mmCIF file of N, CA and C in Angstrom:
data_model
loop_
_atom_site.group_PDB
_atom_site.id
_atom_site.type_symbol
_atom_site.label_atom_id
_atom_site.label_comp_id
_atom_site.label_asym_id
_atom_site.label_seq_id
_atom_site.Cartn_x
_atom_site.Cartn_y
_atom_site.Cartn_z
ATOM 1 N N UNK A 1 -10.111 17.285 7.218
ATOM 2 C CA UNK A 1 -9.544 16.870 5.940
ATOM 3 C C UNK A 1 -8.705 15.612 6.146
ATOM 4 N N UNK A 2 -8.973 14.601 5.324
ATOM 5 C CA UNK A 2 -8.270 13.333 5.442
ATOM 6 C C UNK A 2 -6.979 13.391 4.635
ATOM 7 N N UNK A 3 -5.908 12.943 5.255
ATOM 8 C CA UNK A 3 -4.623 12.855 4.560
ATOM 9 C C UNK A 3 -3.993 11.503 4.824
ATOM 10 N N UNK A 4 -3.447 10.929 3.770
ATOM 11 C CA UNK A 4 -2.634 9.722 3.873
ATOM 12 C C UNK A 4 -1.223 10.108 3.434
ATOM 13 N N UNK A 5 -0.267 9.837 4.285
ATOM 14 C CA UNK A 5 1.109 10.228 3.991
ATOM 15 C C UNK A 5 1.985 8.984 3.985
ATOM 16 N N UNK A 6 2.557 8.686 2.815
ATOM 17 C CA UNK A 6 3.440 7.533 2.692
ATOM 18 C C UNK A 6 4.882 7.943 2.985
ATOM 19 N N UNK A 7 5.644 6.982 3.445
ATOM 20 C CA UNK A 7 7.077 7.178 3.642
ATOM 21 C C UNK A 7 7.761 5.818 3.540
ATOM 22 N N UNK A 8 9.085 5.861 3.419
ATOM 23 C CA UNK A 8 9.864 4.631 3.424
ATOM 24 C C UNK A 8 10.372 4.175 2.070
ATOM 25 N N UNK A 9 9.984 4.873 1.015
ATOM 26 C CA UNK A 9 10.486 4.496 -0.298
ATOM 27 C C UNK A 9 11.954 4.865 -0.453
ATOM 28 N N UNK A 10 12.541 4.416 -1.561
ATOM 29 C CA UNK A 10 13.937 4.747 -1.801
ATOM 30 C C UNK A 10 14.550 3.832 -2.834
ATOM 31 N N UNK A 11 15.869 3.874 -2.875
ATOM 32 C CA UNK A 11 16.648 3.059 -3.814
ATOM 33 C C UNK A 11 17.284 1.901 -3.054
ATOM 34 N N UNK A 12 17.104 0.700 -3.590
ATOM 35 C CA UNK A 12 17.654 -0.482 -2.931
ATOM 36 C C UNK A 12 18.140 -1.452 -4.006
ATOM 37 N N UNK A 13 19.129 -2.245 -3.665
ATOM 38 C CA UNK A 13 19.608 -3.258 -4.604
ATOM 39 C C UNK A 13 18.680 -4.473 -4.601
ATOM 40 N N UNK A 14 18.688 -5.186 -5.696
ATOM 41 C CA UNK A 14 17.906 -6.406 -5.773
ATOM 42 C C UNK A 14 18.263 -7.336 -4.621
ATOM 43 N N UNK A 15 17.232 -7.930 -4.030
ATOM 44 C CA UNK A 15 17.427 -8.784 -2.874
ATOM 45 C C UNK A 15 17.287 -8.050 -1.550
ATOM 46 N N UNK A 16 17.232 -6.740 -1.603
ATOM 47 C CA UNK A 16 17.125 -5.945 -0.388
ATOM 48 C C UNK A 16 15.689 -5.809 0.100
ATOM 49 N N UNK A 17 15.528 -5.007 1.159
ATOM 50 C CA UNK A 17 14.224 -4.834 1.788
ATOM 51 C C UNK A 17 13.923 -3.360 2.016
ATOM 52 N N UNK A 18 12.641 -3.059 2.011
ATOM 53 C CA UNK A 18 12.156 -1.739 2.399
ATOM 54 C C UNK A 18 10.851 -1.923 3.155
ATOM 55 N N UNK A 19 10.544 -0.979 4.023
ATOM 56 C CA UNK A 19 9.246 -0.971 4.681
ATOM 57 C C UNK A 19 8.573 0.360 4.417
ATOM 58 N N UNK A 20 7.431 0.302 3.787
ATOM 59 C CA UNK A 20 6.639 1.497 3.533
ATOM 60 C C UNK A 20 5.649 1.700 4.665
ATOM 61 N N UNK A 21 5.418 2.953 4.994
ATOM 62 C CA UNK A 21 4.427 3.314 5.998
ATOM 63 C C UNK A 21 3.411 4.262 5.394
ATOM 64 N N UNK A 22 2.188 4.160 5.870
ATOM 65 C CA UNK A 22 1.114 5.061 5.452
ATOM 66 C C UNK A 22 0.407 5.521 6.710
ATOM 67 N N UNK A 23 0.610 6.776 7.060
ATOM 68 C CA UNK A 23 0.013 7.339 8.264
ATOM 69 C C UNK A 23 -1.174 8.215 7.883
ATOM 70 N N UNK A 24 -2.260 8.055 8.622
ATOM 71 C CA UNK A 24 -3.476 8.792 8.310
ATOM 72 C C UNK A 24 -3.758 9.861 9.348
ATOM 73 N N UNK A 25 -4.353 10.931 8.878
ATOM 74 C CA UNK A 25 -4.875 11.963 9.775
ATOM 75 C C UNK A 25 -6.256 12.353 9.261
ATOM 76 N N UNK A 26 -7.113 12.775 10.182
ATOM 77 C CA UNK A 26 -8.436 13.222 9.795
ATOM 78 C C UNK A 26 -9.475 12.130 9.720
ATOM 79 N N UNK A 27 -9.068 10.888 9.941
ATOM 80 C CA UNK A 27 -10.016 9.790 9.953
ATOM 81 C C UNK A 27 -9.397 8.627 10.702
ATOM 82 N N UNK A 28 -10.217 7.664 11.049
ATOM 83 C CA UNK A 28 -9.743 6.475 11.743
ATOM 84 C C UNK A 28 -9.665 5.340 10.742
ATOM 85 N N UNK A 29 -8.491 4.782 10.568
ATOM 86 C CA UNK A 29 -8.281 3.783 9.525
ATOM 87 C C UNK A 29 -8.850 2.417 9.857
ATOM 88 N N UNK A 30 -9.158 2.151 11.111
ATOM 89 C CA UNK A 30 -9.533 0.796 11.499
ATOM 90 C C UNK A 30 -10.771 0.291 10.757
ATOM 91 N N UNK A 31 -11.639 1.201 10.301
ATOM 92 C CA UNK A 31 -12.858 0.794 9.609
ATOM 93 C C UNK A 31 -12.667 0.652 8.107
ATOM 94 N N UNK A 32 -11.471 0.952 7.620
ATOM 95 C CA UNK A 32 -11.209 0.953 6.187
ATOM 96 C C UNK A 32 -10.472 -0.302 5.746
ATOM 97 N N UNK A 33 -10.724 -0.700 4.513
ATOM 98 C CA UNK A 33 -9.830 -1.634 3.837
ATOM 99 C C UNK A 33 -8.677 -0.811 3.281
ATOM 100 N N UNK A 34 -7.477 -1.224 3.613
ATOM 101 C CA UNK A 34 -6.292 -0.485 3.194
ATOM 102 C C UNK A 34 -5.572 -1.249 2.099
ATOM 103 N N UNK A 35 -5.094 -0.510 1.134
ATOM 104 C CA UNK A 35 -4.384 -1.144 0.029
ATOM 105 C C UNK A 35 -3.125 -0.400 -0.333
ATOM 106 N N UNK A 36 -2.155 -1.147 -0.803
ATOM 107 C CA UNK A 36 -0.961 -0.563 -1.415
ATOM 108 C C UNK A 36 -1.037 -0.866 -2.906
ATOM 109 N N UNK A 37 -1.142 0.186 -3.690
ATOM 110 C CA UNK A 37 -1.134 0.073 -5.133
ATOM 111 C C UNK A 37 0.241 0.502 -5.643
ATOM 112 N N UNK A 38 0.575 0.054 -6.837
ATOM 113 C CA UNK A 38 1.823 0.497 -7.430
ATOM 114 C C UNK A 38 1.636 0.743 -8.920
ATOM 115 N N UNK A 39 2.416 1.677 -9.421
ATOM 116 C CA UNK A 39 2.347 2.012 -10.843
ATOM 117 C C UNK A 39 3.751 2.197 -11.380
ATOM 118 N N UNK A 40 4.119 1.322 -12.289
ATOM 119 C CA UNK A 40 5.417 1.418 -12.946
ATOM 120 C C UNK A 40 5.274 2.281 -14.201
ATOM 121 N N UNK A 41 6.352 2.854 -14.676
ATOM 122 C CA UNK A 41 6.280 3.702 -15.876
ATOM 123 C C UNK A 41 5.670 2.959 -17.059
ATOM 124 N N UNK A 42 4.672 3.568 -17.681
ATOM 125 C CA UNK A 42 4.040 2.977 -18.849
ATOM 126 C C UNK A 42 3.069 1.856 -18.550
ATOM 127 N N UNK A 43 2.812 1.600 -17.274
ATOM 128 C CA UNK A 43 1.912 0.512 -16.910
ATOM 129 C C UNK A 43 0.734 1.029 -16.098
ATOM 130 N N UNK A 44 -0.313 0.217 -16.038
ATOM 131 C CA UNK A 44 -1.479 0.589 -15.245
ATOM 132 C C UNK A 44 -1.182 0.393 -13.761
ATOM 133 N N UNK A 45 -1.889 1.158 -12.960
ATOM 134 C CA UNK A 45 -1.772 0.992 -11.514
ATOM 135 C C UNK A 45 -2.371 -0.352 -11.135
ATOM 136 N N UNK A 46 -1.692 -1.080 -10.261
ATOM 137 C CA UNK A 46 -2.195 -2.377 -9.822
ATOM 138 C C UNK A 46 -2.187 -2.456 -8.303
ATOM 139 N N UNK A 47 -3.086 -3.279 -7.796
ATOM 140 C CA UNK A 47 -3.135 -3.518 -6.361
ATOM 141 C C UNK A 47 -2.064 -4.537 -6.009
ATOM 142 N N UNK A 48 -1.129 -4.138 -5.171
ATOM 143 C CA UNK A 48 -0.069 -5.056 -4.745
ATOM 144 C C UNK A 48 -0.491 -5.859 -3.525
ATOM 145 N N UNK A 49 -1.144 -5.200 -2.567
ATOM 146 C CA UNK A 49 -1.529 -5.871 -1.333
ATOM 147 C C UNK A 49 -2.669 -5.092 -0.694
ATOM 148 N N UNK A 50 -3.505 -5.816 0.051
ATOM 149 C CA UNK A 50 -4.618 -5.171 0.743
ATOM 150 C C UNK A 50 -4.890 -5.891 2.053
ATOM 151 N N UNK A 51 -5.459 -5.136 2.997
ATOM 152 C CA UNK A 51 -5.831 -5.702 4.291
ATOM 153 C C UNK A 51 -7.174 -5.111 4.686
ATOM 154 N N UNK A 52 -8.099 -5.981 5.097
ATOM 155 C CA UNK A 52 -9.432 -5.509 5.465
ATOM 156 C C UNK A 52 -9.451 -5.032 6.916
ATOM 157 N N UNK A 53 -10.587 -4.485 7.317
ATOM 158 C CA UNK A 53 -10.737 -4.061 8.704
ATOM 159 C C UNK A 53 -10.680 -5.257 9.646
ATOM 160 N N UNK A 54 -10.958 -6.440 9.134
ATOM 161 C CA UNK A 54 -10.863 -7.660 9.935
ATOM 162 C C UNK A 54 -9.527 -8.364 9.808
ATOM 163 N N UNK A 55 -8.562 -7.698 9.166
ATOM 164 C CA UNK A 55 -7.193 -8.179 9.013
ATOM 165 C C UNK A 55 -7.031 -9.329 8.028
ATOM 166 N N UNK A 56 -8.008 -9.539 7.160
ATOM 167 C CA UNK A 56 -7.793 -10.459 6.044
ATOM 168 C C UNK A 56 -6.900 -9.764 5.030
ATOM 169 N N UNK A 57 -6.024 -10.546 4.402
ATOM 170 C CA UNK A 57 -5.073 -9.960 3.455
ATOM 171 C C UNK A 57 -5.140 -10.660 2.109
ATOM 172 N N UNK A 58 -4.729 -9.927 1.098
ATOM 173 C CA UNK A 58 -4.563 -10.526 -0.215
ATOM 174 C C UNK A 58 -3.403 -9.837 -0.913
ATOM 175 N N UNK A 59 -2.790 -10.576 -1.836
ATOM 176 C CA UNK A 59 -1.616 -10.080 -2.534
ATOM 177 C C UNK A 59 -1.694 -10.437 -4.014
ATOM 178 N N UNK A 60 -1.100 -9.602 -4.836
ATOM 179 C CA UNK A 60 -0.949 -9.970 -6.240
ATOM 180 C C UNK A 60 0.071 -11.096 -6.291
ATOM 181 N N UNK A 61 -0.087 -12.008 -7.243
ATOM 182 C CA UNK A 61 0.750 -13.205 -7.273
ATOM 183 C C UNK A 61 2.244 -12.874 -7.287
ATOM 184 N N UNK A 62 2.610 -11.809 -7.947
ATOM 185 C CA UNK A 62 4.032 -11.500 -8.120
ATOM 186 C C UNK A 62 4.739 -11.103 -6.823
ATOM 187 N N UNK A 63 3.981 -10.781 -5.770
ATOM 188 C CA UNK A 63 4.618 -10.373 -4.512
ATOM 189 C C UNK A 63 4.376 -11.362 -3.382
ATOM 190 N N UNK A 64 3.570 -12.389 -3.641
ATOM 191 C CA UNK A 64 3.278 -13.365 -2.589
ATOM 192 C C UNK A 64 4.569 -14.009 -2.074
ATOM 193 N N UNK A 65 4.659 -14.106 -0.752
ATOM 194 C CA UNK A 65 5.839 -14.683 -0.133
ATOM 195 C C UNK A 65 6.971 -13.696 0.078
ATOM 196 N N UNK A 66 6.851 -12.498 -0.510
ATOM 197 C CA UNK A 66 7.896 -11.480 -0.358
ATOM 198 C C UNK A 66 7.400 -10.231 0.356
ATOM 199 N N UNK A 67 6.151 -9.859 0.144
ATOM 200 C CA UNK A 67 5.577 -8.659 0.754
ATOM 201 C C UNK A 67 4.608 -9.052 1.864
ATOM 202 N N UNK A 68 4.547 -8.215 2.895
ATOM 203 C CA UNK A 68 3.596 -8.413 3.980
ATOM 204 C C UNK A 68 2.937 -7.077 4.313
ATOM 205 N N UNK A 69 1.617 -7.049 4.261
ATOM 206 C CA UNK A 69 0.884 -5.853 4.651
ATOM 207 C C UNK A 69 0.382 -6.037 6.077
ATOM 208 N N UNK A 70 0.430 -4.972 6.854
ATOM 209 C CA UNK A 70 -0.042 -5.029 8.239
ATOM 210 C C UNK A 70 -0.569 -3.654 8.622
ATOM 211 N N UNK A 71 -1.283 -3.627 9.736
ATOM 212 C CA UNK A 71 -1.834 -2.359 10.199
ATOM 213 C C UNK A 71 -1.659 -2.254 11.702
ATOM 214 N N UNK A 72 -1.464 -1.033 12.174
ATOM 215 C CA UNK A 72 -1.404 -0.733 13.597
ATOM 216 C C UNK A 72 -2.481 0.310 13.844
ATOM 217 N N UNK A 73 -3.628 -0.141 14.289
ATOM 218 C CA UNK A 73 -4.757 0.781 14.465
ATOM 219 C C UNK A 73 -4.476 1.816 15.556
ATOM 220 N N UNK A 74 -3.689 1.455 16.539
ATOM 221 C CA UNK A 74 -3.362 2.406 17.608
ATOM 222 C C UNK A 74 -2.565 3.595 17.055
ATOM 223 N N UNK A 75 -1.771 3.317 16.007
ATOM 224 C CA UNK A 75 -0.963 4.379 15.400
ATOM 225 C C UNK A 75 -1.625 4.919 14.136
ATOM 226 N N UNK A 76 -2.784 4.361 13.786
ATOM 227 C CA UNK A 76 -3.485 4.800 12.574
ATOM 228 C C UNK A 76 -2.575 4.713 11.350
ATOM 229 N N UNK A 77 -1.862 3.597 11.269
ATOM 230 C CA UNK A 77 -0.823 3.447 10.248
ATOM 231 C C UNK A 77 -0.896 2.047 9.633
ATOM 232 N N UNK A 78 -0.599 1.992 8.348
ATOM 233 C CA UNK A 78 -0.513 0.729 7.624
ATOM 234 C C UNK A 78 0.892 0.603 7.066
ATOM 235 N N UNK A 79 1.385 -0.625 7.028
ATOM 236 C CA UNK A 79 2.746 -0.875 6.582
ATOM 237 C C UNK A 79 2.755 -1.865 5.418
ATOM 238 N N UNK A 80 3.824 -1.772 4.648
ATOM 239 C CA UNK A 80 4.101 -2.785 3.636
ATOM 240 C C UNK A 80 5.569 -3.156 3.760
ATOM 241 N N UNK A 81 5.808 -4.344 4.291
ATOM 242 C CA UNK A 81 7.171 -4.865 4.384
ATOM 243 C C UNK A 81 7.492 -5.578 3.085
ATOM 244 N N UNK A 82 8.545 -5.144 2.421
ATOM 245 C CA UNK A 82 8.922 -5.699 1.124
ATOM 246 C C UNK A 82 10.306 -6.316 1.235
ATOM 247 N N UNK A 83 10.373 -7.616 1.062
ATOM 248 C CA UNK A 83 11.629 -8.346 1.131
ATOM 249 C C UNK A 83 11.977 -8.937 -0.223
ATOM 250 N N UNK A 84 13.253 -9.289 -0.380
ATOM 251 C CA UNK A 84 13.725 -9.897 -1.625
ATOM 252 C C UNK A 84 13.226 -9.104 -2.838
ATOM 253 N N UNK A 85 13.462 -7.818 -2.794
ATOM 254 C CA UNK A 85 12.969 -6.954 -3.858
ATOM 255 C C UNK A 85 13.632 -7.268 -5.193
ATOM 256 N N UNK A 86 12.850 -7.082 -6.244
ATOM 257 C CA UNK A 86 13.307 -7.354 -7.597
ATOM 258 C C UNK A 86 13.192 -6.070 -8.429
ATOM 259 N N UNK A 87 13.971 -5.953 -9.496
ATOM 260 C CA UNK A 87 13.870 -4.751 -10.335
ATOM 261 C C UNK A 87 12.448 -4.495 -10.833
ATOM 262 N N UNK A 88 11.688 -5.548 -11.042
ATOM 263 C CA UNK A 88 10.313 -5.366 -11.530
ATOM 264 C C UNK A 88 9.369 -4.820 -10.456
ATOM 265 N N UNK A 89 9.852 -4.691 -9.222
ATOM 266 C CA UNK A 89 9.066 -4.044 -8.168
ATOM 267 C C UNK A 89 9.191 -2.524 -8.230
ATOM 268 N N UNK A 90 10.069 -2.038 -9.082
ATOM 269 C CA UNK A 90 10.248 -0.599 -9.217
ATOM 270 C C UNK A 90 8.948 0.055 -9.663
ATOM 271 N N UNK A 91 8.496 1.036 -8.890
ATOM 272 C CA UNK A 91 7.220 1.701 -9.159
ATOM 273 C C UNK A 91 7.010 2.810 -8.138
ATOM 274 N N UNK A 92 5.999 3.618 -8.386
ATOM 275 C CA UNK A 92 5.503 4.519 -7.351
ATOM 276 C C UNK A 92 4.426 3.745 -6.586
ATOM 277 N N UNK A 93 4.558 3.727 -5.283
ATOM 278 C CA UNK A 93 3.630 2.989 -4.428
ATOM 279 C C UNK A 93 2.677 3.984 -3.768
ATOM 280 N N UNK A 94 1.393 3.681 -3.873
ATOM 281 C CA UNK A 94 0.351 4.550 -3.340
ATOM 282 C C UNK A 94 -0.446 3.830 -2.257
ATOM 283 N N UNK A 95 -0.714 4.528 -1.209
ATOM 284 C CA UNK A 95 -1.575 4.027 -0.139
ATOM 285 C C UNK A 95 -3.016 4.405 -0.468
ATOM 286 N N UNK A 96 -3.926 3.469 -0.215
ATOM 287 C CA UNK A 96 -5.349 3.691 -0.479
ATOM 288 C C UNK A 96 -6.163 3.233 0.713
ATOM 289 N N UNK A 97 -7.156 4.036 1.073
ATOM 290 C CA UNK A 97 -8.100 3.682 2.138
ATOM 291 C C UNK A 97 -9.492 3.699 1.536
ATOM 292 N N UNK A 98 -10.228 2.612 1.708
ATOM 293 C CA UNK A 98 -11.553 2.515 1.112
ATOM 294 C C UNK A 98 -12.540 1.941 2.116
ATOM 295 N N UNK A 99 -13.705 2.575 2.161
ATOM 296 C CA UNK A 99 -14.770 2.103 3.047
ATOM 297 C C UNK A 99 -16.066 2.043 2.258
ATOM 298 N N UNK A 100 -16.707 0.899 2.291
ATOM 299 C CA UNK A 100 -17.960 0.693 1.563
ATOM 300 C C UNK A 100 -19.150 1.047 2.441
ATOM 301 N N UNK A 101 -20.155 1.653 1.785
ATOM 302 C CA UNK A 101 -21.404 1.976 2.454
ATOM 303 C C UNK A 101 -22.562 1.442 1.606
ATOM 304 N N UNK A 102 -22.573 0.149 1.375
ATOM 305 C CA UNK A 102 -23.632 -0.419 0.566
ATOM 306 C C UNK A 102 -23.478 -0.033 -0.887
ATOM 307 N N UNK A 103 -24.284 0.945 -1.366
ATOM 308 C CA UNK A 103 -24.245 1.348 -2.772
ATOM 309 C C UNK A 103 -23.236 2.453 -3.049
ATOM 310 N N UNK A 104 -22.531 2.899 -2.065
ATOM 311 C CA UNK A 104 -21.525 3.935 -2.278
ATOM 312 C C UNK A 104 -20.281 3.595 -1.471
ATOM 313 N N UNK A 105 -19.231 4.353 -1.674
ATOM 314 C CA UNK A 105 -18.007 4.135 -0.924
ATOM 315 C C UNK A 105 -17.250 5.447 -0.814
ATOM 316 N N UNK A 106 -16.340 5.466 0.126
ATOM 317 C CA UNK A 106 -15.421 6.587 0.296
ATOM 318 C C UNK A 106 -14.006 6.050 0.155
ATOM 319 N N UNK A 107 -13.158 6.758 -0.555
ATOM 320 C CA UNK A 107 -11.773 6.339 -0.615
ATOM 321 C C UNK A 107 -10.844 7.544 -0.660
ATOM 322 N N UNK A 108 -9.653 7.295 -0.191
ATOM 323 C CA UNK A 108 -8.614 8.316 -0.141
ATOM 324 C C UNK A 108 -7.319 7.725 -0.673
ATOM 325 N N UNK A 109 -6.492 8.613 -1.229
ATOM 326 C CA UNK A 109 -5.199 8.224 -1.775
ATOM 327 C C UNK A 109 -4.082 9.055 -1.164
ATOM 328 N N UNK A 110 -2.952 8.411 -0.989
ATOM 329 C CA UNK A 110 -1.759 9.149 -0.632
ATOM 330 C C UNK A 110 -1.103 9.720 -1.869
ATOM 331 N N UNK A 111 -0.009 10.433 -1.660
ATOM 332 C CA UNK A 111 0.649 11.113 -2.764
ATOM 333 C C UNK A 111 1.633 10.216 -3.504
ATOM 334 N N UNK A 112 1.957 9.095 -2.922
ATOM 335 C CA UNK A 112 2.857 8.135 -3.548
ATOM 336 C C UNK A 112 4.281 8.259 -3.060
ATOM 337 N N UNK A 113 4.975 7.138 -3.065
ATOM 338 C CA UNK A 113 6.394 7.120 -2.706
ATOM 339 C C UNK A 113 7.125 6.232 -3.709
ATOM 340 N N UNK A 114 8.267 6.693 -4.168
ATOM 341 C CA UNK A 114 9.008 5.981 -5.205
ATOM 342 C C UNK A 114 9.844 4.856 -4.600
ATOM 343 N N UNK A 115 9.736 3.692 -5.204
ATOM 344 C CA UNK A 115 10.596 2.556 -4.870
ATOM 345 C C UNK A 115 11.364 2.186 -6.131
ATOM 346 N N UNK A 116 12.685 2.184 -6.029
ATOM 347 C CA UNK A 116 13.538 1.828 -7.158
ATOM 348 C C UNK A 116 14.456 0.692 -6.740
ATOM 349 N N UNK A 117 14.411 -0.385 -7.497
ATOM 350 C CA UNK A 117 15.229 -1.560 -7.209
ATOM 351 C C UNK A 117 16.230 -1.725 -8.348
ATOM 352 N N UNK A 118 17.495 -1.651 -7.997
ATOM 353 C CA UNK A 118 18.539 -1.777 -9.013
ATOM 354 C C UNK A 118 19.001 -3.224 -9.104
ATOM 355 N N UNK A 119 19.407 -3.606 -10.309
ATOM 356 C CA UNK A 119 19.845 -4.992 -10.522
ATOM 357 C C UNK A 119 21.323 -5.149 -10.282
#
């Protein structure tokens, strides 16, 4: 059974930093594209950052220059370093693992971790 477990969320003041971790069990993450999604109250879930199995990264414009996604395949863990946090970053952050198989794909979700940024 595959599990993704997020940690590192919490309450921080604007301008502060947090590092989220997503640890996997039951599968090897190195073959997956990993993503950090976030969902604020009343809003749709959006992709904040992603990293491919080849370590290519992409970010939503609102977090570019402030967030960094990385992976440690030896630890089967993905991280999201969040700096200069803003109140609009407040959301539940979800870890996602996705692997494409041509016409199909497999994906897994973590349970989410709350990030609250106070002004």
